[in-house]
Amino acid sequence: MLVDLSRAIGTYLQDVFVNNLDWWVLLGFMAQFFFTARFVVQWIASERAGRSVIPVAFWFFSIGGGALLLIYALYRKDPVFIAGQALGLFVYLRNLYLILRETKREPASAI
């Protein structure tokens, strides 16, 4: 029984990670890399500051990962995934806009 289960799992993993590997799956992995990178960047920045911070790079990685995952979701025609990524992308872009707008105001108010 364990041998059959082991073979079934091996066959499944072979099918998912090898047989279905194409350009779109590679794009999905690249998008996932961006999302992982954003958390690593945020963690490092927080450790350096000794408090929780969200650096601007976090939002750039979020936009990169969100845009690539949205493209991937559109290709896969997954409505739940499309809606989630589109909303997330809007939030990431809005946060970056607010940060950039605040950055432009700061030098003018310092005069």
Short mmCIF file of N, CA and C in Angstrom, two decimals:
data_model
loop_
_atom_site.label_atom_id
_atom_site.label_comp_id
_atom_site.label_asym_id
_atom_site.label_seq_id
_atom_site.Cartn_x
_atom_site.Cartn_y
_atom_site.Cartn_z
N MET A 1 0.82 -1.19 0.00
CA MET A 1 0.00 0.00 0.00
C MET A 1 0.87 1.27 0.00
N LEU A 2 1.92 1.32 0.84
CA LEU A 2 2.80 2.48 0.86
C LEU A 2 3.55 2.63 -0.46
N VAL A 3 3.88 1.49 -1.07
CA VAL A 3 4.57 1.54 -2.36
C VAL A 3 3.65 2.14 -3.42
N ASP A 4 2.38 1.73 -3.40
CA ASP A 4 1.41 2.29 -4.36
C ASP A 4 1.19 3.78 -4.13
N LEU A 5 1.10 4.17 -2.88
CA LEU A 5 0.94 5.59 -2.54
C LEU A 5 2.16 6.38 -2.99
N SER A 6 3.34 5.83 -2.75
CA SER A 6 4.58 6.48 -3.16
C SER A 6 4.63 6.66 -4.68
N ARG A 7 4.24 5.64 -5.41
CA ARG A 7 4.22 5.73 -6.88
C ARG A 7 3.19 6.76 -7.36
N ALA A 8 2.03 6.77 -6.71
CA ALA A 8 0.98 7.72 -7.10
C ALA A 8 1.46 9.15 -6.87
N ILE A 9 2.09 9.39 -5.74
CA ILE A 9 2.62 10.73 -5.44
C ILE A 9 3.72 11.10 -6.44
N GLY A 10 4.60 10.15 -6.73
CA GLY A 10 5.67 10.39 -7.71
C GLY A 10 5.12 10.71 -9.08
N THR A 11 4.10 9.98 -9.49
CA THR A 11 3.47 10.21 -10.79
C THR A 11 2.81 11.59 -10.82
N TYR A 12 2.13 11.93 -9.74
CA TYR A 12 1.48 13.23 -9.64
C TYR A 12 2.50 14.36 -9.74
N LEU A 13 3.58 14.26 -8.95
CA LEU A 13 4.61 15.30 -8.97
C LEU A 13 5.30 15.40 -10.32
N GLN A 14 5.52 14.26 -10.97
CA GLN A 14 6.10 14.25 -12.32
C GLN A 14 5.19 14.99 -13.29
N ASP A 15 3.89 14.72 -13.18
CA ASP A 15 2.93 15.36 -14.08
C ASP A 15 2.87 16.87 -13.83
N VAL A 16 2.81 17.27 -12.56
CA VAL A 16 2.67 18.69 -12.23
C VAL A 16 3.93 19.49 -12.53
N PHE A 17 5.09 18.98 -12.12
CA PHE A 17 6.32 19.78 -12.19
C PHE A 17 7.18 19.53 -13.43
N VAL A 18 6.93 18.46 -14.16
CA VAL A 18 7.75 18.16 -15.34
C VAL A 18 6.90 18.16 -16.61
N ASN A 19 5.86 17.34 -16.64
CA ASN A 19 5.06 17.20 -17.86
C ASN A 19 4.30 18.48 -18.22
N ASN A 20 3.87 19.22 -17.22
CA ASN A 20 3.11 20.45 -17.46
C ASN A 20 3.98 21.70 -17.50
N LEU A 21 5.29 21.53 -17.46
CA LEU A 21 6.19 22.68 -17.47
C LEU A 21 6.19 23.34 -18.84
N ASP A 22 5.81 24.59 -18.88
CA ASP A 22 5.84 25.36 -20.12
C ASP A 22 6.18 26.81 -19.77
N TRP A 23 6.14 27.68 -20.77
CA TRP A 23 6.48 29.07 -20.57
C TRP A 23 5.59 29.72 -19.53
N TRP A 24 4.31 29.39 -19.52
CA TRP A 24 3.37 29.99 -18.58
C TRP A 24 3.67 29.59 -17.14
N VAL A 25 4.04 28.35 -16.94
CA VAL A 25 4.40 27.91 -15.59
C VAL A 25 5.67 28.64 -15.13
N LEU A 26 6.62 28.81 -16.04
CA LEU A 26 7.84 29.56 -15.69
C LEU A 26 7.50 31.01 -15.33
N LEU A 27 6.56 31.61 -16.06
CA LEU A 27 6.10 32.96 -15.73
C LEU A 27 5.48 32.98 -14.33
N GLY A 28 4.67 31.99 -14.02
CA GLY A 28 4.06 31.89 -12.69
C GLY A 28 5.11 31.77 -11.59
N PHE A 29 6.16 30.98 -11.85
CA PHE A 29 7.23 30.86 -10.87
C PHE A 29 7.99 32.17 -10.71
N MET A 30 8.19 32.90 -11.80
CA MET A 30 8.85 34.19 -11.73
C MET A 30 8.01 35.17 -10.90
N ALA A 31 6.71 35.14 -11.11
CA ALA A 31 5.81 36.00 -10.33
C ALA A 31 5.88 35.64 -8.85
N GLN A 32 5.91 34.35 -8.56
CA GLN A 32 6.00 33.92 -7.17
C GLN A 32 7.32 34.34 -6.55
N PHE A 33 8.39 34.35 -7.35
CA PHE A 33 9.68 34.83 -6.88
C PHE A 33 9.59 36.29 -6.42
N PHE A 34 8.89 37.13 -7.22
CA PHE A 34 8.73 38.53 -6.86
C PHE A 34 8.00 38.67 -5.53
N PHE A 35 6.96 37.88 -5.34
CA PHE A 35 6.22 37.95 -4.08
C PHE A 35 7.08 37.50 -2.91
N THR A 36 7.88 36.49 -3.10
CA THR A 36 8.78 36.04 -2.04
C THR A 36 9.82 37.12 -1.75
N ALA A 37 10.36 37.74 -2.80
CA ALA A 37 11.38 38.77 -2.64
C ALA A 37 10.85 39.96 -1.86
N ARG A 38 9.59 40.30 -2.06
CA ARG A 38 9.06 41.47 -1.34
C ARG A 38 9.04 41.22 0.16
N PHE A 39 8.74 40.01 0.58
CA PHE A 39 8.74 39.72 2.02
C PHE A 39 10.15 39.68 2.57
N VAL A 40 11.09 39.19 1.78
CA VAL A 40 12.49 39.17 2.22
C VAL A 40 13.00 40.60 2.38
N VAL A 41 12.69 41.46 1.42
CA VAL A 41 13.11 42.87 1.48
C VAL A 41 12.50 43.55 2.71
N GLN A 42 11.23 43.30 2.96
CA GLN A 42 10.55 43.91 4.11
C GLN A 42 11.15 43.40 5.41
N TRP A 43 11.45 42.13 5.48
CA TRP A 43 12.02 41.53 6.68
C TRP A 43 13.40 42.13 6.97
N ILE A 44 14.25 42.21 5.94
CA ILE A 44 15.60 42.77 6.12
C ILE A 44 15.52 44.23 6.56
N ALA A 45 14.65 45.00 5.91
CA ALA A 45 14.52 46.42 6.28
C ALA A 45 14.04 46.56 7.72
N SER A 46 13.12 45.72 8.13
CA SER A 46 12.62 45.78 9.51
C SER A 46 13.70 45.39 10.51
N GLU A 47 14.47 44.37 10.19
CA GLU A 47 15.55 43.95 11.08
C GLU A 47 16.58 45.06 11.24
N ARG A 48 16.91 45.72 10.14
CA ARG A 48 17.89 46.82 10.20
C ARG A 48 17.38 48.00 11.01
N ALA A 49 16.08 48.28 10.88
CA ALA A 49 15.49 49.43 11.59
C ALA A 49 15.14 49.08 13.03
N GLY A 50 15.04 47.81 13.33
CA GLY A 50 14.65 47.39 14.68
C GLY A 50 13.17 47.58 14.95
N ARG A 51 12.39 47.78 13.89
CA ARG A 51 10.94 47.93 13.98
C ARG A 51 10.34 47.53 12.64
N SER A 52 9.05 47.36 12.60
CA SER A 52 8.41 46.96 11.35
C SER A 52 8.33 48.14 10.38
N VAL A 53 8.91 47.98 9.20
CA VAL A 53 8.86 49.01 8.16
C VAL A 53 8.53 48.35 6.83
N ILE A 54 7.98 49.14 5.94
CA ILE A 54 7.69 48.64 4.59
C ILE A 54 8.43 49.56 3.62
N PRO A 55 9.54 49.08 3.05
CA PRO A 55 10.31 49.91 2.11
C PRO A 55 9.59 50.02 0.76
N VAL A 56 9.95 51.04 -0.01
CA VAL A 56 9.35 51.25 -1.33
C VAL A 56 9.58 50.03 -2.24
N ALA A 57 10.72 49.37 -2.08
CA ALA A 57 11.00 48.17 -2.91
C ALA A 57 9.93 47.11 -2.71
N PHE A 58 9.33 47.03 -1.54
CA PHE A 58 8.25 46.08 -1.27
C PHE A 58 7.12 46.28 -2.28
N TRP A 59 6.77 47.55 -2.51
CA TRP A 59 5.65 47.84 -3.42
C TRP A 59 6.03 47.58 -4.88
N PHE A 60 7.29 47.82 -5.24
CA PHE A 60 7.72 47.50 -6.61
C PHE A 60 7.69 45.99 -6.85
N PHE A 61 8.17 45.21 -5.89
CA PHE A 61 8.09 43.75 -6.02
C PHE A 61 6.63 43.29 -6.04
N SER A 62 5.78 43.93 -5.26
CA SER A 62 4.36 43.59 -5.25
C SER A 62 3.73 43.85 -6.62
N ILE A 63 4.06 44.98 -7.22
CA ILE A 63 3.52 45.31 -8.54
C ILE A 63 4.03 44.32 -9.58
N GLY A 64 5.34 44.03 -9.55
CA GLY A 64 5.90 43.06 -10.50
C GLY A 64 5.26 41.70 -10.37
N GLY A 65 5.18 41.20 -9.14
CA GLY A 65 4.56 39.89 -8.92
C GLY A 65 3.08 39.89 -9.24
N GLY A 66 2.38 40.95 -8.83
CA GLY A 66 0.94 41.04 -9.10
C GLY A 66 0.62 41.11 -10.58
N ALA A 67 1.41 41.89 -11.33
CA ALA A 67 1.17 42.01 -12.77
C ALA A 67 1.43 40.68 -13.47
N LEU A 68 2.53 40.03 -13.13
CA LEU A 68 2.83 38.73 -13.75
C LEU A 68 1.80 37.67 -13.38
N LEU A 69 1.37 37.66 -12.13
CA LEU A 69 0.35 36.69 -11.72
C LEU A 69 -1.00 37.00 -12.37
N LEU A 70 -1.31 38.27 -12.59
CA LEU A 70 -2.55 38.61 -13.29
C LEU A 70 -2.50 38.11 -14.73
N ILE A 71 -1.38 38.30 -15.39
CA ILE A 71 -1.23 37.77 -16.76
C ILE A 71 -1.38 36.26 -16.76
N TYR A 72 -0.75 35.61 -15.80
CA TYR A 72 -0.85 34.15 -15.68
C TYR A 72 -2.29 33.73 -15.42
N ALA A 73 -2.99 34.43 -14.54
CA ALA A 73 -4.38 34.11 -14.22
C ALA A 73 -5.28 34.32 -15.43
N LEU A 74 -5.03 35.38 -16.20
CA LEU A 74 -5.82 35.62 -17.42
C LEU A 74 -5.62 34.48 -18.42
N TYR A 75 -4.39 34.02 -18.56
CA TYR A 75 -4.12 32.91 -19.46
C TYR A 75 -4.83 31.64 -18.98
N ARG A 76 -4.81 31.39 -17.69
CA ARG A 76 -5.45 30.19 -17.13
C ARG A 76 -6.96 30.32 -17.05
N LYS A 77 -7.49 31.54 -17.26
CA LYS A 77 -8.93 31.81 -17.24
C LYS A 77 -9.56 31.43 -15.91
N ASP A 78 -8.90 31.85 -14.83
CA ASP A 78 -9.38 31.56 -13.48
C ASP A 78 -9.99 32.83 -12.89
N PRO A 79 -11.33 32.93 -12.82
CA PRO A 79 -11.96 34.17 -12.39
C PRO A 79 -11.62 34.58 -10.96
N VAL A 80 -11.45 33.62 -10.06
CA VAL A 80 -11.11 33.94 -8.67
C VAL A 80 -9.71 34.53 -8.60
N PHE A 81 -8.79 33.91 -9.29
CA PHE A 81 -7.40 34.35 -9.33
C PHE A 81 -7.30 35.72 -10.01
N ILE A 82 -8.04 35.92 -11.10
CA ILE A 82 -8.04 37.20 -11.83
C ILE A 82 -8.54 38.32 -10.92
N ALA A 83 -9.66 38.10 -10.26
CA ALA A 83 -10.23 39.14 -9.38
C ALA A 83 -9.28 39.47 -8.24
N GLY A 84 -8.72 38.46 -7.64
CA GLY A 84 -7.80 38.68 -6.52
C GLY A 84 -6.56 39.44 -6.91
N GLN A 85 -5.95 39.07 -8.02
CA GLN A 85 -4.73 39.73 -8.46
C GLN A 85 -5.01 41.14 -8.96
N ALA A 86 -6.14 41.34 -9.64
CA ALA A 86 -6.47 42.69 -10.13
C ALA A 86 -6.68 43.64 -8.96
N LEU A 87 -7.39 43.21 -7.93
CA LEU A 87 -7.60 44.06 -6.75
C LEU A 87 -6.28 44.32 -6.05
N GLY A 88 -5.46 43.29 -5.88
CA GLY A 88 -4.16 43.46 -5.23
C GLY A 88 -3.29 44.44 -5.99
N LEU A 89 -3.28 44.32 -7.31
CA LEU A 89 -2.47 45.21 -8.14
C LEU A 89 -2.91 46.66 -7.97
N PHE A 90 -4.21 46.88 -7.89
CA PHE A 90 -4.74 48.23 -7.65
C PHE A 90 -4.21 48.78 -6.31
N VAL A 91 -4.25 47.95 -5.26
CA VAL A 91 -3.79 48.37 -3.94
C VAL A 91 -2.30 48.70 -3.96
N TYR A 92 -1.49 47.86 -4.63
CA TYR A 92 -0.04 48.10 -4.70
C TYR A 92 0.26 49.40 -5.43
N LEU A 93 -0.41 49.61 -6.56
CA LEU A 93 -0.19 50.84 -7.33
C LEU A 93 -0.63 52.07 -6.53
N ARG A 94 -1.73 51.97 -5.84
CA ARG A 94 -2.23 53.09 -5.04
C ARG A 94 -1.24 53.44 -3.92
N ASN A 95 -0.72 52.43 -3.23
CA ASN A 95 0.25 52.67 -2.17
C ASN A 95 1.51 53.34 -2.72
N LEU A 96 1.99 52.86 -3.86
CA LEU A 96 3.18 53.46 -4.46
C LEU A 96 2.89 54.91 -4.86
N TYR A 97 1.72 55.17 -5.42
CA TYR A 97 1.34 56.54 -5.78
C TYR A 97 1.34 57.44 -4.54
N LEU A 98 0.75 56.97 -3.45
CA LEU A 98 0.71 57.78 -2.22
C LEU A 98 2.11 58.06 -1.69
N ILE A 99 2.98 57.08 -1.76
CA ILE A 99 4.37 57.28 -1.30
C ILE A 99 5.07 58.30 -2.18
N LEU A 100 4.94 58.17 -3.50
CA LEU A 100 5.60 59.10 -4.41
C LEU A 100 5.05 60.51 -4.28
N ARG A 101 3.74 60.62 -4.06
CA ARG A 101 3.12 61.94 -3.88
C ARG A 101 3.64 62.60 -2.61
N GLU A 102 3.78 61.82 -1.54
CA GLU A 102 4.30 62.35 -0.28
C GLU A 102 5.76 62.76 -0.42
N THR A 103 6.52 61.98 -1.17
CA THR A 103 7.93 62.29 -1.39
C THR A 103 8.10 63.60 -2.14
N LYS A 104 7.23 63.87 -3.09
CA LYS A 104 7.30 65.12 -3.84
C LYS A 104 6.95 66.33 -2.98
N ARG A 105 6.08 66.15 -2.00
CA ARG A 105 5.68 67.25 -1.13
C ARG A 105 6.74 67.62 -0.11
N GLU A 106 7.49 66.65 0.38
CA GLU A 106 8.43 66.88 1.46
C GLU A 106 9.49 67.94 1.14
N PRO A 107 10.16 67.92 -0.01
CA PRO A 107 11.15 68.96 -0.28
C PRO A 107 10.54 70.36 -0.34
N ALA A 108 9.33 70.50 -0.86
CA ALA A 108 8.69 71.81 -0.95
C ALA A 108 8.34 72.35 0.43
N SER A 109 7.91 71.49 1.34
CA SER A 109 7.53 71.96 2.67
C SER A 109 8.74 72.26 3.55
N ALA A 110 9.91 71.78 3.16
CA ALA A 110 11.13 72.02 3.94
C ALA A 110 11.70 73.42 3.70
N ILE A 111 11.24 74.08 2.65
CA ILE A 111 11.78 75.41 2.31
C ILE A 111 11.23 76.49 3.19
#
